[in-house]
C-alpha positions as a Markdown table, in Angstrom:
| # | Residue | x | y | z |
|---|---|---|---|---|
| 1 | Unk | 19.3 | 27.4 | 0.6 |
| 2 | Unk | 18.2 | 26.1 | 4.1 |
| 3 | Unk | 18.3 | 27.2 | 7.6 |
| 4 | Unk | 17.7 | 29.9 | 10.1 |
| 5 | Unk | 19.6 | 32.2 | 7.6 |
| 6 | Unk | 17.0 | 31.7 | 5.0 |
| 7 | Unk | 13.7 | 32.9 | 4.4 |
| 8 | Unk | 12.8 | 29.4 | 3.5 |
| 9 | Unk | 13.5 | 27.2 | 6.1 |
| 10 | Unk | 13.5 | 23.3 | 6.2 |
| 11 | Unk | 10.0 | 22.5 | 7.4 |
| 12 | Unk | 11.2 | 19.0 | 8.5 |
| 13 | Unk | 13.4 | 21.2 | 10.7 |
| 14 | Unk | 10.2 | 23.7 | 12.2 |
| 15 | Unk | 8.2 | 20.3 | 12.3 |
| 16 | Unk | 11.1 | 18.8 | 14.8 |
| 17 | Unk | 11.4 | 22.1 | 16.5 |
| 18 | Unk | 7.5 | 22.3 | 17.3 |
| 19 | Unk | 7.2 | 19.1 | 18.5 |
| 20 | Unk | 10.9 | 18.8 | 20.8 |
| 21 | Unk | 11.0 | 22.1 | 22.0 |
| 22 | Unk | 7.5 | 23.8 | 22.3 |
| 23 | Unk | 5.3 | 20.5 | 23.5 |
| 24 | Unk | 2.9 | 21.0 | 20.0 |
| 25 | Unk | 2.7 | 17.4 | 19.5 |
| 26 | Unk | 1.4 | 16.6 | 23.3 |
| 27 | Unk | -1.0 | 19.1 | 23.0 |
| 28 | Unk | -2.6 | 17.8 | 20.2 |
| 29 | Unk | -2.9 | 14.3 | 21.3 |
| 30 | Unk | -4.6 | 15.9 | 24.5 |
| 31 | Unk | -6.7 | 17.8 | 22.2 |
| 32 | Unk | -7.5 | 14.5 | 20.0 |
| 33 | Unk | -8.3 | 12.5 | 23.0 |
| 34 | Unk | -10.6 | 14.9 | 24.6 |
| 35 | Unk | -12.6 | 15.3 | 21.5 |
| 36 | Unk | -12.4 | 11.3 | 21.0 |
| 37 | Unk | -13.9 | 10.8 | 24.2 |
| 38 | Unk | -16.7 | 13.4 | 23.6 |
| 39 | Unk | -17.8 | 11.5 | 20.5 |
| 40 | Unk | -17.6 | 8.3 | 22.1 |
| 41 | Unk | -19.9 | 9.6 | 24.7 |
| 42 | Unk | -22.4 | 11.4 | 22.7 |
| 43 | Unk | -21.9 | 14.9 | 24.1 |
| 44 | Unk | -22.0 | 17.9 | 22.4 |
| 45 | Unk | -22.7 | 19.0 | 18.8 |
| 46 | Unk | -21.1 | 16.0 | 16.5 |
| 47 | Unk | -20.5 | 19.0 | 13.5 |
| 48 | Unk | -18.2 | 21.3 | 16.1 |
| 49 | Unk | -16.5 | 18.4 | 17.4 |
| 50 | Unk | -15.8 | 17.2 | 14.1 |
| 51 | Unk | -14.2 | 20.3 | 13.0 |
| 52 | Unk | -12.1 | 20.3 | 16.1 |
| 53 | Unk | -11.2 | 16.6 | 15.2 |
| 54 | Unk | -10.0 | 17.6 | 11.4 |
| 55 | Unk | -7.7 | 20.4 | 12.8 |
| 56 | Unk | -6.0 | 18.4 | 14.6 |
| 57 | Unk | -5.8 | 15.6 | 12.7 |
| 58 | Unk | -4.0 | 17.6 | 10.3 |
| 59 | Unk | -1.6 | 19.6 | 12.2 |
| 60 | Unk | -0.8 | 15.7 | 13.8 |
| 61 | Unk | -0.7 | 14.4 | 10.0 |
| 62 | Unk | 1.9 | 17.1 | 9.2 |
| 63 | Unk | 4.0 | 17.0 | 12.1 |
| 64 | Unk | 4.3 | 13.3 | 11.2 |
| 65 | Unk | 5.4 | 14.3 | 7.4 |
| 66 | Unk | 9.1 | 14.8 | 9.5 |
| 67 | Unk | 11.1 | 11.5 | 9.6 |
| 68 | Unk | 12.6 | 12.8 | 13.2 |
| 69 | Unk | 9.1 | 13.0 | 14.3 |
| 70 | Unk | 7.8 | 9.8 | 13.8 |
| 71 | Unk | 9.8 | 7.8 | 16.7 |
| 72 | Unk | 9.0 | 10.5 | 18.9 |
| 73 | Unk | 5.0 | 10.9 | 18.1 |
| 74 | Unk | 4.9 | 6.9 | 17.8 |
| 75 | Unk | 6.4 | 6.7 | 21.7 |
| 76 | Unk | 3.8 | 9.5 | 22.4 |
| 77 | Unk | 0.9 | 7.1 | 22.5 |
| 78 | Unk | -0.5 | 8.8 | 18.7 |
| 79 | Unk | -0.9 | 5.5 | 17.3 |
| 80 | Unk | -3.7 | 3.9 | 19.8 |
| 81 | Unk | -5.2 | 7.7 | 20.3 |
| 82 | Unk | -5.6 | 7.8 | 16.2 |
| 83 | Unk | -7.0 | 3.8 | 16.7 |
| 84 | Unk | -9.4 | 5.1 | 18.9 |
| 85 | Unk | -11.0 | 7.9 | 16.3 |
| 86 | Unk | -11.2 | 5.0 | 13.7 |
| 87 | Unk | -13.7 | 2.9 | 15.5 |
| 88 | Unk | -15.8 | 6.4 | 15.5 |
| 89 | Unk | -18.9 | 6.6 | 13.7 |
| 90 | Unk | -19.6 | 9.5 | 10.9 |
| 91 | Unk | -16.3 | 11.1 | 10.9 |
| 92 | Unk | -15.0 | 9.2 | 7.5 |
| 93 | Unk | -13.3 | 12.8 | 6.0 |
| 94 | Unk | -11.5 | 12.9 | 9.4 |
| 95 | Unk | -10.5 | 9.1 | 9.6 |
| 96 | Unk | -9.1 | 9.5 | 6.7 |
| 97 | Unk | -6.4 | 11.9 | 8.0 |
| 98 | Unk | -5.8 | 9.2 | 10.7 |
| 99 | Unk | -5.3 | 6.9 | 8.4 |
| 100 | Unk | -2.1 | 9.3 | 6.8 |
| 101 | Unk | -1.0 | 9.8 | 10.2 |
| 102 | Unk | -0.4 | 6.0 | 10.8 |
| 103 | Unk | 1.2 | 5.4 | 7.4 |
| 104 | Unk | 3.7 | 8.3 | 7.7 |
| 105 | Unk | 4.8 | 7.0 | 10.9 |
| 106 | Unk | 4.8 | 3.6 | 9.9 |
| 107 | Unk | 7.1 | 4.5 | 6.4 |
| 108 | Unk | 10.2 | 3.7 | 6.8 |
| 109 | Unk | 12.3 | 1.8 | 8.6 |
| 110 | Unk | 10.2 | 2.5 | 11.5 |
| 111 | Unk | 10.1 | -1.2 | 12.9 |
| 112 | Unk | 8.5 | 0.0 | 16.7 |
| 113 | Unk | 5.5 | 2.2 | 14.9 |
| 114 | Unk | 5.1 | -0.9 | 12.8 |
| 115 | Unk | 5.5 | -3.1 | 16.1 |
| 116 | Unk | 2.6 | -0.9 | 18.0 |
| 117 | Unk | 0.5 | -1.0 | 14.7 |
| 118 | Unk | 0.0 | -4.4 | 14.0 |
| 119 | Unk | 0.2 | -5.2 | 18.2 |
| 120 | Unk | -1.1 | -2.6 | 20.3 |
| 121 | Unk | 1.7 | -3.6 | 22.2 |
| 122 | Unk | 4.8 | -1.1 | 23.0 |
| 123 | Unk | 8.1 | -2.6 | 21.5 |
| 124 | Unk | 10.8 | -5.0 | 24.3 |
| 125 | Unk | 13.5 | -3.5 | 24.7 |
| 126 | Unk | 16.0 | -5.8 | 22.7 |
| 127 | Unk | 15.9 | -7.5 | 19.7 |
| 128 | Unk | 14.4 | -7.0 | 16.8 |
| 129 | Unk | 10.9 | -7.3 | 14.7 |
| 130 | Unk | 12.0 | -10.8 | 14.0 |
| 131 | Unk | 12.4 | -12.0 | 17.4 |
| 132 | Unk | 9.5 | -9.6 | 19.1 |
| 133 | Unk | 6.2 | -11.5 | 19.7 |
| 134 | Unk | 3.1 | -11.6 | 17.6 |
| 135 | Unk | -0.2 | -10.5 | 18.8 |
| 136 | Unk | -2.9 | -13.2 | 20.5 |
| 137 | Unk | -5.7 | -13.3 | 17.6 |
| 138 | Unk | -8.2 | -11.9 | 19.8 |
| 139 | Unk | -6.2 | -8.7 | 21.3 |
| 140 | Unk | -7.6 | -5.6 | 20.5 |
| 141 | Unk | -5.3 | -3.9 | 18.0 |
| 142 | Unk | -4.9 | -0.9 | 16.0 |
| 143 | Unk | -4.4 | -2.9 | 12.7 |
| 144 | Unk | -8.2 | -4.3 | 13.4 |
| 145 | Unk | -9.3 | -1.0 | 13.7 |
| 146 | Unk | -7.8 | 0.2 | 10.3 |
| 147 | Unk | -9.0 | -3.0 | 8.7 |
| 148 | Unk | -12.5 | -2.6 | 9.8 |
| 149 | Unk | -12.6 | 1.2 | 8.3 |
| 150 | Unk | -11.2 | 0.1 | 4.9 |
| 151 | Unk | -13.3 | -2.6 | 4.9 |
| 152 | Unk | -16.4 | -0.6 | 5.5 |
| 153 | Unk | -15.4 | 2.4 | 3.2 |
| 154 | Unk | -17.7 | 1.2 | 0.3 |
| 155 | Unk | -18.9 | 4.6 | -0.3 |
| 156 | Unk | -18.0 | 6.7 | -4.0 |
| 157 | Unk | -16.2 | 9.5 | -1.3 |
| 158 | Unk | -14.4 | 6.9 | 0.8 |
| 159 | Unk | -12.0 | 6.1 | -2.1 |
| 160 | Unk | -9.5 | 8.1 | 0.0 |
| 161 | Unk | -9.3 | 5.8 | 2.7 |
| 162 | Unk | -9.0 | 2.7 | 0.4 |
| 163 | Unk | -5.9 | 3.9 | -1.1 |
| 164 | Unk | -4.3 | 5.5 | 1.6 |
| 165 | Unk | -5.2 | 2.4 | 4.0 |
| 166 | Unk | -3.8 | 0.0 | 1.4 |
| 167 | Unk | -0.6 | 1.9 | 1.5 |
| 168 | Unk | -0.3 | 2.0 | 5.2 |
| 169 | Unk | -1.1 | -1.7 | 4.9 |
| 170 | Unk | 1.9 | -2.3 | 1.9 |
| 171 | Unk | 4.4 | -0.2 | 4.6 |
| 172 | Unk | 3.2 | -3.1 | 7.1 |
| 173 | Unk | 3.9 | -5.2 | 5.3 |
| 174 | Unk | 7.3 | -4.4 | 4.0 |
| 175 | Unk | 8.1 | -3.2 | 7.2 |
| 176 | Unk | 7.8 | -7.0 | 8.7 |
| 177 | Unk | 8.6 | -9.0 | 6.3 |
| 178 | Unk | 11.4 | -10.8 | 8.3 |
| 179 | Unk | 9.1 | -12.2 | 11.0 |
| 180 | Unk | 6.6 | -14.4 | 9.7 |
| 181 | Unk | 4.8 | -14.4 | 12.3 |
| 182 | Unk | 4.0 | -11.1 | 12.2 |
| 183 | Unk | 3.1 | -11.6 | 9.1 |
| 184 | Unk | 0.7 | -14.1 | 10.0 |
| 185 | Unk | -1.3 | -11.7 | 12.0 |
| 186 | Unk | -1.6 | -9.6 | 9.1 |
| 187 | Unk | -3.1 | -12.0 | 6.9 |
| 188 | Unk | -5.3 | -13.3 | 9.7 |
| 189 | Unk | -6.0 | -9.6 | 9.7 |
| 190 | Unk | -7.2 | -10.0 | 6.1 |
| 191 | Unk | -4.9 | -7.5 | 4.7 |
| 192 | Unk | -5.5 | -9.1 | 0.7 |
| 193 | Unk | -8.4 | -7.5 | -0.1 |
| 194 | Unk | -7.5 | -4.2 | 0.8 |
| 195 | Unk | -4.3 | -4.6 | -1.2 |
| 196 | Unk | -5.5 | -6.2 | -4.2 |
| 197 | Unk | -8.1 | -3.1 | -4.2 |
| 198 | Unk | -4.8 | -0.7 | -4.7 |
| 199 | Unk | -3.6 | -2.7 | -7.6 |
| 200 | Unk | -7.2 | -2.6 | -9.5 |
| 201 | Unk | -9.4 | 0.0 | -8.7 |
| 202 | Unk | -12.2 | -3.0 | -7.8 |
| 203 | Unk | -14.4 | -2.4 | -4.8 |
| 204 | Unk | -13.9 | -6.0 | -3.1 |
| 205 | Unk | -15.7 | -5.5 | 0.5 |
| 206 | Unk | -18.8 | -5.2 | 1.9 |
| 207 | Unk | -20.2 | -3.6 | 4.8 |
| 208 | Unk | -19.8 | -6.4 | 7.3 |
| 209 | Unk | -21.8 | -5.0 | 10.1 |
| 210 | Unk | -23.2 | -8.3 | 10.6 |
| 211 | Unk | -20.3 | -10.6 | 10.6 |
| 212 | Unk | -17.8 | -10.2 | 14.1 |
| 213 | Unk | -14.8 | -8.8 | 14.1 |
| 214 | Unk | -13.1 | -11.0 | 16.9 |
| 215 | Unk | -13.4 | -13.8 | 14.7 |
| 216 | Unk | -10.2 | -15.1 | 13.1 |
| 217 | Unk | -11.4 | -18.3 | 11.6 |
| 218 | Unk | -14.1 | -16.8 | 9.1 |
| 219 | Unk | -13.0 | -17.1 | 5.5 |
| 220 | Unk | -13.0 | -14.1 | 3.4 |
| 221 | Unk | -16.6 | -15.3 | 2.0 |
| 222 | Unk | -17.8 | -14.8 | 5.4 |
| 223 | Unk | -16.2 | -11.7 | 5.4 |
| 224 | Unk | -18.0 | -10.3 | 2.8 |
| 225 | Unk | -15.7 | -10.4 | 0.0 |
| 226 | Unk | -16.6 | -9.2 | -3.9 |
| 227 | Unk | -14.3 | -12.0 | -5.7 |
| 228 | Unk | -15.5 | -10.9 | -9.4 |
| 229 | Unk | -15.8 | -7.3 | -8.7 |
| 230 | Unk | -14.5 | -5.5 | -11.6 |
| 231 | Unk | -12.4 | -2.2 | -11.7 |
| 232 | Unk | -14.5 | 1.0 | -10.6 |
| 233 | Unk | -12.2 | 3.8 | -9.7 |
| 234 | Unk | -9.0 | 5.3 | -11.3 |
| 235 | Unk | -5.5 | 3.5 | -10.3 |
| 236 | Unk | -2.4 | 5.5 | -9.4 |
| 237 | Unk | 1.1 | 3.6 | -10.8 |
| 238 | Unk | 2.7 | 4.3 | -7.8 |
| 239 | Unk | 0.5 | 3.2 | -5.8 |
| 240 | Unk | -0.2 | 0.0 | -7.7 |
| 241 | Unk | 3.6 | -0.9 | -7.5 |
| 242 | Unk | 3.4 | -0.7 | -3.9 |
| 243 | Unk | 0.1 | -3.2 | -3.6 |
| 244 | Unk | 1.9 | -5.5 | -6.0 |
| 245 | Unk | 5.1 | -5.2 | -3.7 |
| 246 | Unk | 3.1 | -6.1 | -0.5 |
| 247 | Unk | 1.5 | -9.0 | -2.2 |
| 248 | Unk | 4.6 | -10.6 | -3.6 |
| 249 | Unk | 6.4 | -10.5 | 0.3 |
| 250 | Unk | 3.3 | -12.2 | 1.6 |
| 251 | Unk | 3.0 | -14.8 | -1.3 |
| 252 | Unk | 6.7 | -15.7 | -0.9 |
| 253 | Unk | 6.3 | -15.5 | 3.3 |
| 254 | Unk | 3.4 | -16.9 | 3.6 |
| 255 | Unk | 2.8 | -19.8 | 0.4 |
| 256 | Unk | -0.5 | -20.7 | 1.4 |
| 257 | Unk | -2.0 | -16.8 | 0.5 |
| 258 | Unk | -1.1 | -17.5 | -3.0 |
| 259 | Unk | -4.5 | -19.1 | -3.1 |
| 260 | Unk | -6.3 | -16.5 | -1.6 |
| 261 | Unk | -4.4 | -13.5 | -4.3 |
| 262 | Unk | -5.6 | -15.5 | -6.9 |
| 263 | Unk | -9.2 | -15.5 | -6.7 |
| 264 | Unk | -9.6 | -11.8 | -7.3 |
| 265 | Unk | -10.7 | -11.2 | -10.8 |
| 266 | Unk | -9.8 | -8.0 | -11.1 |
| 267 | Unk | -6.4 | -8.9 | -10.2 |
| 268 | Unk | -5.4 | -10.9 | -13.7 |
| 269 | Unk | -6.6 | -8.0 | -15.7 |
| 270 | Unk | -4.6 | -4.9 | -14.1 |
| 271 | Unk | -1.9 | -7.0 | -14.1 |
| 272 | Unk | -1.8 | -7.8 | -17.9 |
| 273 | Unk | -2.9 | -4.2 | -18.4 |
| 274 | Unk | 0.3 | -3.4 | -16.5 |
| 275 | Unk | 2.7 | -5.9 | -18.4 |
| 276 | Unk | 1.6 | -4.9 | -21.8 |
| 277 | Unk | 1.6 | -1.4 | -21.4 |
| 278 | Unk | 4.1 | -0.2 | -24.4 |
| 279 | Unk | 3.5 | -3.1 | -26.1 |
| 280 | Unk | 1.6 | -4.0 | -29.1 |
| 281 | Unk | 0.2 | -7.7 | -27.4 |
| 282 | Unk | -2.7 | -7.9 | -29.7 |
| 283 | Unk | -5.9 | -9.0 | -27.4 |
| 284 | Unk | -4.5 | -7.4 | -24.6 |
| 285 | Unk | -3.8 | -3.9 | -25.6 |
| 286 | Unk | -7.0 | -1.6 | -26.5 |
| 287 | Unk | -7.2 | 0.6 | -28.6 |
| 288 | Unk | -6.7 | 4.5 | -28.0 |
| 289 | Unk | -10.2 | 5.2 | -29.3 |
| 290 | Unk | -11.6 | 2.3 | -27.7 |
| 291 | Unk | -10.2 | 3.2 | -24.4 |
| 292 | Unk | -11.0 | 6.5 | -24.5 |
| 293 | Unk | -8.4 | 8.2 | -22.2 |
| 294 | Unk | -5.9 | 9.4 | -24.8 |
| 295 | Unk | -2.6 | 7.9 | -25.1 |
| 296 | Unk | -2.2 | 4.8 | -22.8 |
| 297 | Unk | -0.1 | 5.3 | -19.8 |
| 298 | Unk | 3.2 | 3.2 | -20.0 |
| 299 | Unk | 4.0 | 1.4 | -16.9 |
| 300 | Unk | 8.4 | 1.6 | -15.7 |
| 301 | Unk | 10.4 | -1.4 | -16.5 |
| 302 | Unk | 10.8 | -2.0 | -12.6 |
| 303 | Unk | 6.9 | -2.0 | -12.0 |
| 304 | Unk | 6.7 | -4.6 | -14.6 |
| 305 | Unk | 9.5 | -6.6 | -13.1 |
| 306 | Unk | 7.5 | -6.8 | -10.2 |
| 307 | Unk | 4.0 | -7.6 | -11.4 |
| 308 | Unk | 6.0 | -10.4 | -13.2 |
| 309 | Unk | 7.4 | -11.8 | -10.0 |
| 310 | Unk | 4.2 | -11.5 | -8.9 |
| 311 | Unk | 2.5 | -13.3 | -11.7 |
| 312 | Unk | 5.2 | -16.1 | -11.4 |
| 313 | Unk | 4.2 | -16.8 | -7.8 |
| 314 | Unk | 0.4 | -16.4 | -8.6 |
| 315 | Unk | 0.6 | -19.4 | -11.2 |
| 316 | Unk | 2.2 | -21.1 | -8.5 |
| 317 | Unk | -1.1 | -22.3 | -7.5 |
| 318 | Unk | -1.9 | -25.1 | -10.4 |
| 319 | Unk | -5.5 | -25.0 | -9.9 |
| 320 | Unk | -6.0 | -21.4 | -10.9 |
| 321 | Unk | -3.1 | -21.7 | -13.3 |
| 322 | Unk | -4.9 | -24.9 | -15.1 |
| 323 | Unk | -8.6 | -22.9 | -14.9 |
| 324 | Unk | -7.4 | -18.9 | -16.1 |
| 325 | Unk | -6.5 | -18.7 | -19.2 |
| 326 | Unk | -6.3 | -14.6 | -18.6 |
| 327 | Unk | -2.9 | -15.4 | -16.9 |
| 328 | Unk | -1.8 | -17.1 | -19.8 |
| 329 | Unk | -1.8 | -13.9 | -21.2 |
| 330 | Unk | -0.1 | -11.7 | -18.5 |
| 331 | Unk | 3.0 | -14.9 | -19.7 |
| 332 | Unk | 2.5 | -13.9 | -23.1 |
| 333 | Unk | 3.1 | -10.3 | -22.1 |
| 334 | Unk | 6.3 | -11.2 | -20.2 |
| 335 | Unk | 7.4 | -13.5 | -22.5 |
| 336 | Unk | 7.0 | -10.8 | -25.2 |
| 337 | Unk | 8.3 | -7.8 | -22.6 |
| 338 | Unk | 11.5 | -9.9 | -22.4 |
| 339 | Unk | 11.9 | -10.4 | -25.9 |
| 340 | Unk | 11.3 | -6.3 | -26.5 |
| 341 | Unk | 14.2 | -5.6 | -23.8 |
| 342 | Unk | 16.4 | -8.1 | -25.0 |
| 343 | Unk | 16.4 | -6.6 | -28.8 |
| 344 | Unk | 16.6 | -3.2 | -27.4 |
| 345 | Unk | 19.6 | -4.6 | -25.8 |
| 346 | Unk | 21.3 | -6.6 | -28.8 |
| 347 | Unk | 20.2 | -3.2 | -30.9 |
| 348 | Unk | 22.3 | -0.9 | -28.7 |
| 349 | Unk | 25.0 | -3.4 | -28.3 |
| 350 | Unk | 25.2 | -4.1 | -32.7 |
| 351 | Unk | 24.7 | 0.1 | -33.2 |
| 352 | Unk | 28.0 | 0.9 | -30.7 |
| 353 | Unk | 29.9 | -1.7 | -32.2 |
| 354 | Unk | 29.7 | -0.6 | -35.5 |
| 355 | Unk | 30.2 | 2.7 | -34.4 |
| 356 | Unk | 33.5 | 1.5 | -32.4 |
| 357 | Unk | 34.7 | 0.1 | -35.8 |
| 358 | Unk | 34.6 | 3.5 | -37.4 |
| 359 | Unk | 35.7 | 5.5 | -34.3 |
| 360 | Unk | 38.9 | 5.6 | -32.4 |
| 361 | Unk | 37.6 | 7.5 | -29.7 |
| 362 | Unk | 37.0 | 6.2 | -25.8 |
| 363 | Unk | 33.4 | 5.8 | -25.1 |
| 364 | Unk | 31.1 | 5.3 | -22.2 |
| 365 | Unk | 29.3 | 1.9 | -21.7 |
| 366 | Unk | 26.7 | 2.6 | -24.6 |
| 367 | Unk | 24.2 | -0.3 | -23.0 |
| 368 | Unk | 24.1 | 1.7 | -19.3 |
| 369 | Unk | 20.8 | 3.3 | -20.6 |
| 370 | Unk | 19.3 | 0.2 | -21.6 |
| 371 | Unk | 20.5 | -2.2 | -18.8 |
| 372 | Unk | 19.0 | 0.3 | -16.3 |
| 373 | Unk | 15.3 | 0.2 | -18.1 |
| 374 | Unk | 15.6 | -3.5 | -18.1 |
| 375 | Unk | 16.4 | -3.5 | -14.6 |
């Protein structure tokens, strides 16, 4: 039960109410700012400003958790004030909570947050993300601030802001996907790394303190890039889905990136991992014992649908397609994935018509289970 009435009431609800009608959120910022500005200029003690810093961050984080909030904090000014603390040194734990601030307001269909992310700019008045211009490539923007912390979180404790900087970046992405030229700031942004690190696990960057930032035309091996980096911290399916989602809208967007995707190592074996999850693919597929983690995790028929989009527009590129045979494999899995689903299919369709035959009842669709797992 929710409301006033109740004991329990709807914390989207207190969220809205603290932030419209008792000025919480403006305080905040104020408070966030101030403290901003203190680290920037090197007064006071760094290890009372940063706990100042983390509280509110957090209250800021979860008054963003509201979707009726995130229009309101976004038109605030939150976004360039949270910009603003990523560019701060030593404060990774509470950049991290900057980081969930920006992808809360930017989930969703929440086309101006994404607007003021990726631009700096506040969004015109009319039209839409579409038709609203892209960024100059050397503006100063928020989405080169949160690029630069991902890319320098290379630490074993910065794992945080990898994944939850990859996911702001996938909400971006999806967010934008009907202007391309948006989308070309993103990737100009180079936005692949920090996705393909979602969908793997693989530490890809470098600290890049000595390569410039206002430089557009630097190729990813200028910008310190780990191509054969191999998988070094645990993967979350969710999150994976959402990398691979991301990377798929900028492949099919954007045609020349499909180049770029493919180079990853890292990225052929997650995704065969992913496909033949369930399946008995022999060379793919280890063993229980050999794995070591128990019974292997098996991966929803719509993630897999994905990764095979994915693949598909991967192999698009004929040089890597001609060069890897590991993709060959991630086919091999679909192929075979396909095969699986389609007897599973044929099974359920066979095992209801014989039992059709014998009965003279009125039944449901008997493939609606099966057709939804395919799907």
């Amino acid at each position: 039960m929710k409301g006033t009435d109740s004991p329990y009431i709807d914390l989207d609800i207190t969220c809205n109410i603290l932030v419209t009608q008792h000025g919480v959120a403006e305080a905040l910022l104020s408070l966030l700012r101030l403290e901003v500005t203190r680290v920037q200029q090197g007064g006071g003690e760094l290890k009372s400003t940063v706990k100042v810093l983390h509280a509110a961050v957090g209250a800021l984080k979860n008054l963003s958790l509201a979707v009726a909030n995130r229009q309101i904090l976004g038109s605030m000014g939150v976004i360039p004030a949270v910009a603003e603390l990523l560019e701060l040194q030593g404060v990774k734990p509470v950049q991290q909570g900057g980081i969930g601030i920006l992808k809360n307001l930017c989930a969703g269909d929440n086309a101006a947050n994404i607007y003021r992310t990726i631009t700096g700019l506040s969004p015109p008045s009319d039209g839409t993300l579409a038709t609203w211009p892209a960024p100059s490539p050397t503006d100063k923007t928020p989405l080169r601030s949160i690029i630069s912390l991902i890319w320098n979180a290379t630490g074993d404790n910065d794992t945080g802001i990898r994944y939850e900087g990859g996911r702001l970046i996938s909400h971006l992405v999806r967010g934008c996907v009907s202007s391309s030229a948006l989308i070309r700031s993103l990737i100009d942004a180079n936005i692949v790394p920090p996705l393909v690190q979602i969908v793997t696990g693989a530490l890809l960057t470098k600290v890049r303190s000595d390569v410039s930032d206002d430089s557009d035309e630097l190729s990813e091996d200028e910008h310190h890039v780990h191509f054969d980096a191999l998988p070094t911290s645990r993967v979350f399916p969710q999150v994976q889905n959402e990398g691979v989602v991301a990377l798929v809208m900028l492949c099919k967007v954007c045609p020349d990136v499909v180049g770029r995707v493919a180079r990853y190592e890292a990225l052929v074996g997650a995704l065969t991992s992913i496909l033949a999850s369930g399946l008995a693919v022999e060379g793919v597929v280890e063993k229980k014992e050999e794995a070591g983690e128990g019974d292997q995790f098996v991966y929803p028929e719509e993630v897999k649908c994905n990764v095979g989009v994915l693949v598909r527009e991967l192999c698009g590129d004929g040089e890597f397609h001609a060069s890897n045979t590991n993709f060959r494999f991630c086919f091999a899995c679909l192929v075979t994935h396909s095969i699986f689903i389609s007897r599973r299919i044929i099974s359920s369709s066979d095992s209801s018509n014989a039992h059709q035959k014998h009965s003279s009842a009125t039944s449901s669709n008997p493939t609606s289970d099966t057709d939804t797992d395919a799907r």
